[in-house]
């Protein structure tokens, strides 16, 4: 099976990955040597009629709902085309901060459109990766050959557009999906060229077995972690050890940050809230940026202000204490609880679909099926009955009966005006935000044009034309 990397990015109509909707997707595929294979592609997604976009995101991306409506396809067709790319055997989906944001957009969009939200991440030798963790580890551990920028306040920054400018990487179209994808790929090529061993090592950690081999649960073996959970004073690099596993969640390990002395926590010497908790979760299925402590050089310790010997003393101390009784440990040592969300559109993590429900959903959403858009007599999970109703109304409104169309109209009005049914923004909040953005945009004609288009779209959508 040939491995390939699908570099991708979303632009969205808001920042809430569950409530907001995608506007644009861009992807390009490379081989393991980062050589381009296949043709880059861009897709636009039509916003569904029950959704009011956030005008601030429209300004950021420059994509109005009018443009997306004209150039795009329905959300069902949009995510179906994307899934066909992700599902190619041997594909690793990779972006910049993609595991925390873009992958969540993919999962939620698949879920709303009755697809399996997770299968494309692991079936057929597939995987996912995130260049942000690679950059964080490279900055802390192997900074040579790369220019590391600071923001306007003089603080280190790993923002994509800051890194590209500092390293003379073309990135004229920041916040355009394809512009961000190309910039991410060029940044990866830079790291691969300047720090090939680190790049290759972190590439292998996208596999759970490689992560487990490094952290070795049960051995109390320390390892390096590059994460925002670690102190910014050491450029987010720290030393941790696995101290447990979250019950009923094999992908979540409980770790201890060895920069913090265990005695302070066990003896309650630290006042609550004064010091961050040393306990956190390490998810082995999220391509964490880890490394063995043996790669930490003396010059790295001096540059980062990280005293490895002191942290190893903390490990010796930890092993002599009943750390499993610490409040921080007990808080994480709980079975994973499925999220109870107030609306089914937000129910991605409320439980996995049964095999029977997967078959029912596939038959309902597949146009060539004899059961296409025909509601099953029953579902094992009641979420899916309502999801099917919404799927039909959003993507196939011409197939609604008179009664279904009336019910759908009432549903949309509750979202537009009352912020019900999982809405991200109602009409009143939208109009307030538009006026605020008009003031901050000044005389910028391009921004004002996007605002005009977005406001006109929402007025026509909701049937409100007389607002001042």
CSV table of C-alpha atoms in Angstrom, one decimal:
chain,number,residue,atom,x,y,z
A,1,UNK,CA,0.0,0.0,0.0
A,2,UNK,CA,1.5,3.3,-1.1
A,3,UNK,CA,1.5,6.0,1.6
A,4,UNK,CA,0.6,9.5,0.7
A,5,UNK,CA,-0.1,12.8,2.6
A,6,UNK,CA,-3.2,14.8,1.9
A,7,UNK,CA,-2.3,18.4,3.0
A,8,UNK,CA,-5.6,20.2,3.7
A,9,UNK,CA,-7.2,23.2,5.2
A,10,UNK,CA,-10.7,24.5,5.9
A,11,UNK,CA,-12.0,28.0,5.9
A,12,UNK,CA,-15.2,28.2,7.9
A,13,UNK,CA,-18.1,30.6,8.7
A,14,UNK,CA,-17.2,30.6,12.4
A,15,UNK,CA,-14.8,29.1,14.9
A,16,UNK,CA,-17.1,26.6,16.7
A,17,UNK,CA,-16.4,23.3,15.0
A,18,UNK,CA,-19.7,21.8,15.9
A,19,UNK,CA,-22.1,24.8,15.5
A,20,UNK,CA,-20.5,26.6,12.6
A,21,UNK,CA,-20.2,25.4,9.0
A,22,UNK,CA,-17.4,25.0,6.5
A,23,UNK,CA,-17.1,27.5,3.7
A,24,UNK,CA,-14.1,26.2,1.7
A,25,UNK,CA,-11.7,23.2,1.6
A,26,UNK,CA,-8.4,22.8,-0.2
A,27,UNK,CA,-6.2,19.8,-0.5
A,28,UNK,CA,-3.1,18.6,-2.3
A,29,UNK,CA,-1.5,15.2,-2.2
A,30,UNK,CA,2.2,14.4,-1.9
A,31,UNK,CA,4.3,11.3,-1.5
A,32,UNK,CA,6.5,10.6,1.5
A,33,UNK,CA,9.3,12.8,0.1
A,34,UNK,CA,6.8,15.7,-0.1
A,35,UNK,CA,6.7,15.6,-3.9
A,36,UNK,CA,3.4,16.7,-5.4
A,37,UNK,CA,1.2,13.9,-6.8
A,38,UNK,CA,-2.2,14.4,-8.4
A,39,UNK,CA,-3.9,17.8,-8.9
A,40,UNK,CA,-4.6,20.3,-6.1
A,41,UNK,CA,-8.3,20.9,-5.6
A,42,UNK,CA,-10.5,23.5,-3.9
A,43,UNK,CA,-14.2,23.1,-3.0
A,44,UNK,CA,-16.7,25.6,-1.7
A,45,UNK,CA,-19.7,24.6,0.5
A,46,UNK,CA,-23.1,26.2,0.3
A,47,UNK,CA,-24.3,27.3,3.8
A,48,UNK,CA,-27.5,25.5,4.8
A,49,UNK,CA,-30.6,27.7,5.2
A,50,UNK,CA,-30.9,27.0,8.9
A,51,UNK,CA,-27.5,28.7,9.6
A,52,UNK,CA,-26.5,32.3,10.1
A,53,UNK,CA,-22.8,32.8,9.3
A,54,UNK,CA,-20.5,34.8,11.6
A,55,UNK,CA,-19.7,38.0,9.7
A,56,UNK,CA,-16.3,38.3,11.5
A,57,UNK,CA,-15.2,35.0,10.0
A,58,UNK,CA,-16.4,36.2,6.6
A,59,UNK,CA,-14.2,39.2,6.9
A,60,UNK,CA,-11.2,37.1,7.9
A,61,UNK,CA,-11.5,34.7,5.0
A,62,UNK,CA,-13.0,37.1,2.5
A,63,UNK,CA,-15.6,34.5,1.6
A,64,UNK,CA,-19.2,35.7,1.8
A,65,UNK,CA,-22.1,33.3,1.9
A,66,UNK,CA,-23.2,34.7,-1.4
A,67,UNK,CA,-19.9,33.6,-3.0
A,68,UNK,CA,-20.1,30.2,-1.3
A,69,UNK,CA,-23.7,29.7,-2.5
A,70,UNK,CA,-22.7,30.6,-6.1
A,71,UNK,CA,-19.5,28.6,-6.3
A,72,UNK,CA,-20.3,25.8,-3.9
A,73,UNK,CA,-22.2,22.5,-3.6
A,74,UNK,CA,-24.5,21.3,-0.8
A,75,UNK,CA,-22.8,20.2,2.4
A,76,UNK,CA,-23.6,16.6,1.7
A,77,UNK,CA,-21.9,16.7,-1.7
A,78,UNK,CA,-19.0,18.8,-0.3
A,79,UNK,CA,-18.1,16.3,2.5
A,80,UNK,CA,-18.7,13.3,0.2
A,81,UNK,CA,-16.0,14.6,-2.2
A,82,UNK,CA,-13.7,15.3,0.7
A,83,UNK,CA,-14.2,11.9,2.2
A,84,UNK,CA,-13.4,10.2,-1.2
A,85,UNK,CA,-9.9,11.8,-1.0
A,86,UNK,CA,-9.4,11.0,2.7
A,87,UNK,CA,-10.5,7.4,2.3
A,88,UNK,CA,-7.9,6.5,-0.4
A,89,UNK,CA,-5.8,3.7,1.3
A,90,UNK,CA,-2.6,4.8,2.8
A,91,UNK,CA,-3.6,8.4,3.2
A,92,UNK,CA,-2.4,10.6,6.0
A,93,UNK,CA,-4.4,13.8,6.5
A,94,UNK,CA,-2.2,16.6,7.6
A,95,UNK,CA,-2.5,20.3,8.2
A,96,UNK,CA,-1.5,23.1,10.5
A,97,UNK,CA,-3.4,22.9,13.9
A,98,UNK,CA,-5.5,20.4,12.0
A,99,UNK,CA,-6.1,17.9,14.8
A,100,UNK,CA,-7.7,20.4,17.1
A,101,UNK,CA,-9.6,22.3,14.4
A,102,UNK,CA,-9.8,21.0,10.9
A,103,UNK,CA,-10.2,17.4,11.9
A,104,UNK,CA,-13.0,18.4,14.2
A,105,UNK,CA,-14.7,20.2,11.2
A,106,UNK,CA,-14.4,17.1,9.2
A,107,UNK,CA,-15.8,14.9,11.9
A,108,UNK,CA,-18.7,17.1,12.7
A,109,UNK,CA,-19.6,17.5,9.0
A,110,UNK,CA,-19.4,13.8,8.4
A,111,UNK,CA,-21.6,13.2,11.4
A,112,UNK,CA,-24.3,15.7,10.3
A,113,UNK,CA,-24.3,14.1,6.9
A,114,UNK,CA,-24.8,10.5,8.2
A,115,UNK,CA,-21.2,9.3,7.5
A,116,UNK,CA,-19.0,7.5,9.9
A,117,UNK,CA,-17.1,10.4,11.5
A,118,UNK,CA,-13.9,8.5,12.4
A,119,UNK,CA,-13.3,5.6,10.0
A,120,UNK,CA,-11.2,7.6,7.5
A,121,UNK,CA,-8.6,8.3,10.2
A,122,UNK,CA,-7.6,4.7,10.7
A,123,UNK,CA,-9.1,2.3,8.1
A,124,UNK,CA,-7.1,1.0,5.2
A,125,UNK,CA,-3.7,2.1,6.7
A,126,UNK,CA,-4.9,5.7,7.0
A,127,UNK,CA,-3.7,8.1,9.6
A,128,UNK,CA,-3.5,11.8,10.6
A,129,UNK,CA,-0.7,14.2,11.5
A,130,UNK,CA,-0.3,17.8,12.4
A,131,UNK,CA,2.6,20.1,11.5
A,132,UNK,CA,2.0,22.5,14.4
A,133,UNK,CA,3.4,19.9,16.9
A,134,UNK,CA,6.4,19.3,14.6
A,135,UNK,CA,7.1,23.1,14.6
A,136,UNK,CA,6.8,23.3,18.4
A,137,UNK,CA,9.2,20.4,18.9
A,138,UNK,CA,11.7,21.8,16.3
A,139,UNK,CA,11.7,25.2,17.9
A,140,UNK,CA,12.4,23.8,21.3
A,141,UNK,CA,14.7,20.9,20.5
A,142,UNK,CA,16.3,21.5,17.1
A,143,UNK,CA,15.9,25.2,16.1
A,144,UNK,CA,18.9,25.4,13.8
A,145,UNK,CA,18.2,26.3,10.2
A,146,UNK,CA,14.8,27.9,10.8
A,147,UNK,CA,14.0,31.5,11.7
A,148,UNK,CA,11.7,31.6,14.7
A,149,UNK,CA,9.6,34.8,14.7
A,150,UNK,CA,8.1,36.9,17.6
A,151,UNK,CA,4.8,38.7,17.6
A,152,UNK,CA,4.4,42.5,18.0
A,153,UNK,CA,4.8,42.1,21.8
A,154,UNK,CA,8.1,40.3,21.4
A,155,UNK,CA,6.6,36.9,22.4
A,156,UNK,CA,7.6,33.7,20.4
A,157,UNK,CA,4.9,32.8,18.0
A,158,UNK,CA,4.1,29.7,15.9
A,159,UNK,CA,1.4,31.3,13.7
A,160,UNK,CA,1.6,30.0,10.2
A,161,UNK,CA,1.6,33.5,8.6
A,162,UNK,CA,4.4,34.6,11.0
A,163,UNK,CA,6.5,31.6,10.2
A,164,UNK,CA,6.2,31.9,6.5
A,165,UNK,CA,7.1,35.6,6.5
A,166,UNK,CA,10.2,35.0,8.7
A,167,UNK,CA,11.4,32.1,6.5
A,168,UNK,CA,10.7,33.8,3.1
A,169,UNK,CA,8.0,31.3,2.2
A,170,UNK,CA,5.4,32.6,-0.3
A,171,UNK,CA,2.1,33.1,1.5
A,172,UNK,CA,0.2,35.9,-0.2
A,173,UNK,CA,-3.2,34.3,0.3
A,174,UNK,CA,-3.2,33.8,4.1
A,175,UNK,CA,-6.7,32.6,5.2
A,176,UNK,CA,-7.4,31.2,1.7
A,177,UNK,CA,-7.6,27.5,2.1
A,178,UNK,CA,-5.2,26.6,-0.8
A,179,UNK,CA,-2.8,29.4,0.2
A,180,UNK,CA,-2.6,28.0,3.7
A,181,UNK,CA,-2.1,24.4,2.3
A,182,UNK,CA,0.8,25.4,0.1
A,183,UNK,CA,2.4,27.4,2.8
A,184,UNK,CA,2.1,24.5,5.3
A,185,UNK,CA,3.7,22.1,2.7
A,186,UNK,CA,6.6,24.5,2.1
A,187,UNK,CA,7.1,24.9,5.9
A,188,UNK,CA,7.2,21.1,6.2
A,189,UNK,CA,9.8,20.9,3.4
A,190,UNK,CA,11.9,23.4,5.3
A,191,UNK,CA,11.9,21.3,8.5
A,192,UNK,CA,12.5,18.1,6.6
A,193,UNK,CA,15.5,19.7,4.9
A,194,UNK,CA,17.0,21.3,8.0
A,195,UNK,CA,16.1,18.8,10.6
A,196,UNK,CA,15.5,15.5,8.8
A,197,UNK,CA,15.9,13.2,11.8
A,198,UNK,CA,13.4,15.1,13.9
A,199,UNK,CA,11.0,15.3,11.0
A,200,UNK,CA,11.1,11.5,10.3
A,201,UNK,CA,10.9,10.7,14.0
A,202,UNK,CA,7.7,12.7,14.6
A,203,UNK,CA,6.2,11.4,11.4
A,204,UNK,CA,6.4,7.9,12.8
A,205,UNK,CA,4.6,9.0,16.0
A,206,UNK,CA,1.3,9.3,14.1
A,207,UNK,CA,1.0,5.6,14.8
A,208,UNK,CA,-0.3,4.7,18.3
A,209,UNK,CA,2.1,1.8,18.6
A,210,UNK,CA,5.1,4.1,18.2
A,211,UNK,CA,3.8,6.5,20.9
A,212,UNK,CA,3.3,3.6,23.3
A,213,UNK,CA,6.8,2.2,22.6
A,214,UNK,CA,8.2,5.6,23.5
A,215,UNK,CA,6.2,6.4,26.7
A,216,UNK,CA,6.1,2.8,27.8
A,217,UNK,CA,3.1,2.9,30.2
A,218,UNK,CA,3.8,1.2,33.6
A,219,UNK,CA,7.6,1.7,33.4
A,220,UNK,CA,7.7,5.3,34.9
A,221,UNK,CA,10.1,6.2,32.1
A,222,UNK,CA,10.4,10.0,31.4
A,223,UNK,CA,10.1,11.5,28.0
A,224,UNK,CA,10.0,14.9,26.3
A,225,UNK,CA,6.7,16.6,25.4
A,226,UNK,CA,6.2,19.7,23.2
A,227,UNK,CA,2.8,21.0,24.2
A,228,UNK,CA,1.0,24.1,25.3
A,229,UNK,CA,0.4,22.2,28.6
A,230,UNK,CA,4.1,22.7,29.3
A,231,UNK,CA,5.5,26.0,30.5
A,232,UNK,CA,6.0,28.8,28.0
A,233,UNK,CA,9.2,29.7,29.8
A,234,UNK,CA,10.8,26.5,28.3
A,235,UNK,CA,9.1,27.1,24.9
A,236,UNK,CA,6.5,24.6,25.8
A,237,UNK,CA,9.0,21.7,26.1
A,238,UNK,CA,8.8,19.6,29.2
A,239,UNK,CA,9.5,16.3,30.7
A,240,UNK,CA,6.6,14.0,31.6
A,241,UNK,CA,5.9,10.4,32.7
A,242,UNK,CA,2.9,8.2,32.3
A,243,UNK,CA,1.3,7.5,35.6
A,244,UNK,CA,-2.0,5.9,34.6
A,245,UNK,CA,-4.6,5.4,31.9
A,246,UNK,CA,-8.1,6.9,31.8
A,247,UNK,CA,-10.6,4.1,32.5
A,248,UNK,CA,-12.5,2.8,29.4
A,249,UNK,CA,-10.5,5.1,27.1
A,250,UNK,CA,-7.4,3.2,25.8
A,251,UNK,CA,-6.2,6.2,23.8
A,252,UNK,CA,-5.9,8.5,26.9
A,253,UNK,CA,-2.9,8.2,29.2
A,254,UNK,CA,-2.6,10.2,32.5
A,255,UNK,CA,0.8,12.0,32.7
A,256,UNK,CA,2.7,14.0,35.3
A,257,UNK,CA,4.6,17.1,34.4
A,258,UNK,CA,8.0,16.7,36.2
A,259,UNK,CA,8.8,20.4,36.3
A,260,UNK,CA,6.5,20.5,39.3
A,261,UNK,CA,7.7,19.1,42.6
A,262,UNK,CA,5.3,16.3,43.7
A,263,UNK,CA,5.5,17.0,47.4
A,264,UNK,CA,3.8,20.4,47.0
A,265,UNK,CA,0.8,18.7,45.6
A,266,UNK,CA,0.6,15.7,47.8
A,267,UNK,CA,1.0,17.8,51.0
A,268,UNK,CA,-1.4,20.4,49.8
A,269,UNK,CA,1.2,23.1,50.1
A,270,UNK,CA,0.1,24.8,46.9
A,271,UNK,CA,-2.9,26.9,47.2
A,272,UNK,CA,-5.7,26.0,44.8
A,273,UNK,CA,-5.4,27.8,41.5
A,274,UNK,CA,-1.9,29.2,42.1
A,275,UNK,CA,-0.1,26.4,40.2
A,276,UNK,CA,-1.3,24.6,37.2
A,277,UNK,CA,-2.1,20.9,37.8
A,278,UNK,CA,0.8,18.6,37.0
A,279,UNK,CA,-1.6,15.9,35.7
A,280,UNK,CA,-3.0,15.9,32.2
A,281,UNK,CA,-4.1,13.5,29.5
A,282,UNK,CA,-1.9,12.4,26.6
A,283,UNK,CA,-3.9,11.2,23.6
A,284,UNK,CA,-1.9,8.6,21.7
A,285,UNK,CA,-4.2,8.9,18.7
A,286,UNK,CA,-3.5,12.6,18.2
A,287,UNK,CA,0.1,12.4,16.9
A,288,UNK,CA,1.7,14.0,20.0
A,289,UNK,CA,5.0,15.7,19.7
A,290,UNK,CA,7.3,13.5,21.9
A,291,UNK,CA,10.9,12.5,22.1
A,292,UNK,CA,13.2,10.5,24.3
A,293,UNK,CA,15.1,12.5,26.9
A,294,UNK,CA,18.4,11.3,25.5
A,295,UNK,CA,18.1,13.7,22.6
A,296,UNK,CA,18.1,16.7,25.0
A,297,UNK,CA,21.6,18.3,24.6
A,298,UNK,CA,23.3,20.4,27.3
A,299,UNK,CA,23.0,23.5,25.1
A,300,UNK,CA,19.3,22.9,24.9
A,301,UNK,CA,19.0,22.8,28.6
A,302,UNK,CA,20.9,26.0,28.9
A,303,UNK,CA,18.9,27.8,26.1
A,304,UNK,CA,15.5,26.7,27.5
A,305,UNK,CA,16.3,27.0,31.2
A,306,UNK,CA,15.3,23.4,31.6
A,307,UNK,CA,17.1,21.5,34.3
A,308,UNK,CA,16.8,17.8,33.5
A,309,UNK,CA,18.5,16.6,36.7
A,310,UNK,CA,16.0,18.5,38.8
A,311,UNK,CA,13.1,16.9,36.9
A,312,UNK,CA,14.5,13.4,37.4
A,313,UNK,CA,14.7,14.1,41.1
A,314,UNK,CA,11.1,15.0,41.0
A,315,UNK,CA,10.5,11.6,39.3
A,316,UNK,CA,12.3,9.8,42.1
A,317,UNK,CA,10.2,11.7,44.6
A,318,UNK,CA,7.0,11.0,42.7
A,319,UNK,CA,7.6,7.3,42.8
A,320,UNK,CA,7.8,7.3,46.6
A,321,UNK,CA,4.4,9.1,47.0
A,322,UNK,CA,0.8,7.8,46.7
A,323,UNK,CA,0.2,10.1,43.7
A,324,UNK,CA,-2.9,8.2,42.7
A,325,UNK,CA,-4.6,9.9,45.7
A,326,UNK,CA,-3.8,13.4,44.4
A,327,UNK,CA,-6.9,15.4,43.4
A,328,UNK,CA,-5.5,16.1,40.0
A,329,UNK,CA,-5.0,12.4,39.3
A,330,UNK,CA,-8.4,11.4,40.6
A,331,UNK,CA,-10.1,14.0,38.4
A,332,UNK,CA,-8.7,12.3,35.3
A,333,UNK,CA,-9.0,8.8,36.6
A,334,UNK,CA,-12.7,8.7,35.6
A,335,UNK,CA,-14.4,6.7,32.8
A,336,UNK,CA,-14.9,8.6,29.7
A,337,UNK,CA,-18.4,10.0,29.7
A,338,UNK,CA,-20.3,10.4,26.4
A,339,UNK,CA,-21.2,14.1,26.0
A,340,UNK,CA,-24.9,14.9,26.5
A,341,UNK,CA,-25.5,17.9,24.2
A,342,UNK,CA,-28.8,19.8,24.0
A,343,UNK,CA,-29.1,19.3,20.3
A,344,UNK,CA,-28.5,16.3,18.0
A,345,UNK,CA,-26.3,18.4,15.6
A,346,UNK,CA,-23.9,18.7,18.5
A,347,UNK,CA,-23.9,15.1,19.4
A,348,UNK,CA,-20.8,13.9,17.6
A,349,UNK,CA,-19.3,12.5,20.9
A,350,UNK,CA,-22.5,11.2,22.4
A,351,UNK,CA,-21.7,7.6,21.4
A,352,UNK,CA,-20.7,5.5,18.4
A,353,UNK,CA,-23.3,4.2,15.9
A,354,UNK,CA,-24.1,0.5,16.0
A,355,UNK,CA,-23.4,-1.5,12.9
A,356,UNK,CA,-27.2,-1.7,12.2
A,357,UNK,CA,-27.5,2.1,12.4
A,358,UNK,CA,-24.6,2.6,10.1
A,359,UNK,CA,-26.3,0.4,7.5
A,360,UNK,CA,-29.6,2.3,7.9
A,361,UNK,CA,-27.8,5.7,7.6
A,362,UNK,CA,-25.9,4.6,4.5
A,363,UNK,CA,-29.1,3.5,2.8
A,364,UNK,CA,-30.9,6.7,3.8
A,365,UNK,CA,-28.3,9.0,2.4
A,366,UNK,CA,-27.3,7.1,-0.7
A,367,UNK,CA,-29.1,8.3,-3.8
A,368,UNK,CA,-28.9,4.9,-5.6
A,369,UNK,CA,-30.4,3.0,-2.7
A,370,UNK,CA,-34.1,1.9,-2.8
A,371,UNK,CA,-34.3,3.3,0.8
A,372,UNK,CA,-33.0,6.7,-0.2
A,373,UNK,CA,-34.6,9.4,2.0
A,374,UNK,CA,-37.0,6.8,3.4
A,375,UNK,CA,-37.1,6.9,7.2
A,376,UNK,CA,-36.2,3.5,8.8
A,377,UNK,CA,-38.8,2.1,11.2
A,378,UNK,CA,-36.3,2.3,14.0
A,379,UNK,CA,-32.8,3.3,15.1
A,380,UNK,CA,-30.8,1.8,17.9
A,381,UNK,CA,-29.8,5.4,18.8
A,382,UNK,CA,-32.6,8.0,18.7
A,383,UNK,CA,-30.3,10.8,17.6
A,384,UNK,CA,-30.3,9.5,14.0
A,385,UNK,CA,-34.0,9.9,13.4
A,386,UNK,CA,-33.7,13.7,13.9
A,387,UNK,CA,-30.4,13.8,12.0
A,388,UNK,CA,-32.1,12.1,9.0
A,389,UNK,CA,-34.9,14.7,9.0
A,390,UNK,CA,-32.4,17.5,9.0
A,391,UNK,CA,-30.2,15.9,6.4
A,392,UNK,CA,-33.2,15.6,4.1
A,393,UNK,CA,-34.3,19.2,4.6
A,394,UNK,CA,-30.9,20.7,4.2
A,395,UNK,CA,-29.8,18.8,1.2
A,396,UNK,CA,-33.0,17.7,-0.6
A,397,UNK,CA,-35.6,20.4,0.2
A,398,UNK,CA,-37.6,19.5,-3.0
A,399,UNK,CA,-38.3,16.1,-1.5
A,400,UNK,CA,-40.1,17.5,1.6
A,401,UNK,CA,-43.8,17.0,1.9
A,402,UNK,CA,-46.0,20.1,2.7
A,403,UNK,CA,-46.0,19.2,6.4
A,404,UNK,CA,-42.3,18.5,6.5
A,405,UNK,CA,-41.6,21.8,4.7
A,406,UNK,CA,-43.7,23.7,7.3
A,407,UNK,CA,-42.0,22.0,10.2
A,408,UNK,CA,-38.6,22.8,8.7
A,409,UNK,CA,-39.5,26.4,8.3
A,410,UNK,CA,-40.5,26.6,12.0
A,411,UNK,CA,-37.2,24.9,12.9
A,412,UNK,CA,-35.2,27.4,10.9
A,413,UNK,CA,-37.0,30.4,12.4
A,414,UNK,CA,-36.3,29.2,15.9
A,415,UNK,CA,-32.6,29.1,15.0
A,416,UNK,CA,-32.6,32.5,13.2
A,417,UNK,CA,-34.6,34.5,15.8
A,418,UNK,CA,-34.3,32.6,19.1
A,419,UNK,CA,-30.9,30.9,18.8
A,420,UNK,CA,-32.5,27.5,19.4
A,421,UNK,CA,-31.7,24.1,18.0
A,422,UNK,CA,-27.9,24.4,18.4
A,423,UNK,CA,-27.5,27.8,16.6
A,424,UNK,CA,-24.2,29.6,16.8
A,425,UNK,CA,-25.6,33.1,16.2
A,426,UNK,CA,-29.1,34.6,15.9
A,427,UNK,CA,-30.2,37.4,13.7
A,428,UNK,CA,-30.0,40.1,16.5
A,429,UNK,CA,-26.4,39.1,17.3
A,430,UNK,CA,-25.5,39.0,13.6
A,431,UNK,CA,-26.8,42.6,13.0
A,432,UNK,CA,-25.0,43.9,16.1
A,433,UNK,CA,-21.7,42.2,15.0
A,434,UNK,CA,-22.1,43.6,11.4
A,435,UNK,CA,-22.5,47.2,12.7
A,436,UNK,CA,-19.5,46.7,15.0
A,437,UNK,CA,-17.4,45.5,12.1
A,438,UNK,CA,-18.5,48.3,9.8
A,439,UNK,CA,-17.0,50.8,12.3
A,440,UNK,CA,-13.7,48.8,12.7
A,441,UNK,CA,-13.4,48.3,8.9
A,442,UNK,CA,-13.3,52.0,8.3
A,443,UNK,CA,-13.0,52.8,4.6
A,444,UNK,CA,-11.7,49.4,3.6
A,445,UNK,CA,-13.9,48.9,0.5
A,446,UNK,CA,-13.1,45.1,0.2
A,447,UNK,CA,-14.2,44.4,3.7
A,448,UNK,CA,-17.2,46.6,3.4
A,449,UNK,CA,-18.2,44.7,0.3
A,450,UNK,CA,-18.0,41.4,2.1
A,451,UNK,CA,-20.1,42.8,4.9
A,452,UNK,CA,-22.7,44.1,2.5
A,453,UNK,CA,-23.0,40.7,0.7
A,454,UNK,CA,-23.2,38.8,4.0
A,455,UNK,CA,-25.8,41.1,5.4
A,456,UNK,CA,-27.9,41.0,2.2
A,457,UNK,CA,-27.7,37.2,2.3
A,458,UNK,CA,-28.9,37.0,5.9
A,459,UNK,CA,-31.7,39.5,5.4
A,460,UNK,CA,-33.0,37.5,2.4
A,461,UNK,CA,-32.5,34.2,4.2
A,462,UNK,CA,-34.6,35.3,7.2
A,463,UNK,CA,-37.1,37.4,5.3
A,464,UNK,CA,-36.2,40.5,7.2
A,465,UNK,CA,-35.8,43.6,5.0
A,466,UNK,CA,-36.8,46.5,7.1
A,467,UNK,CA,-34.1,46.6,9.8
A,468,UNK,CA,-32.2,49.8,10.1
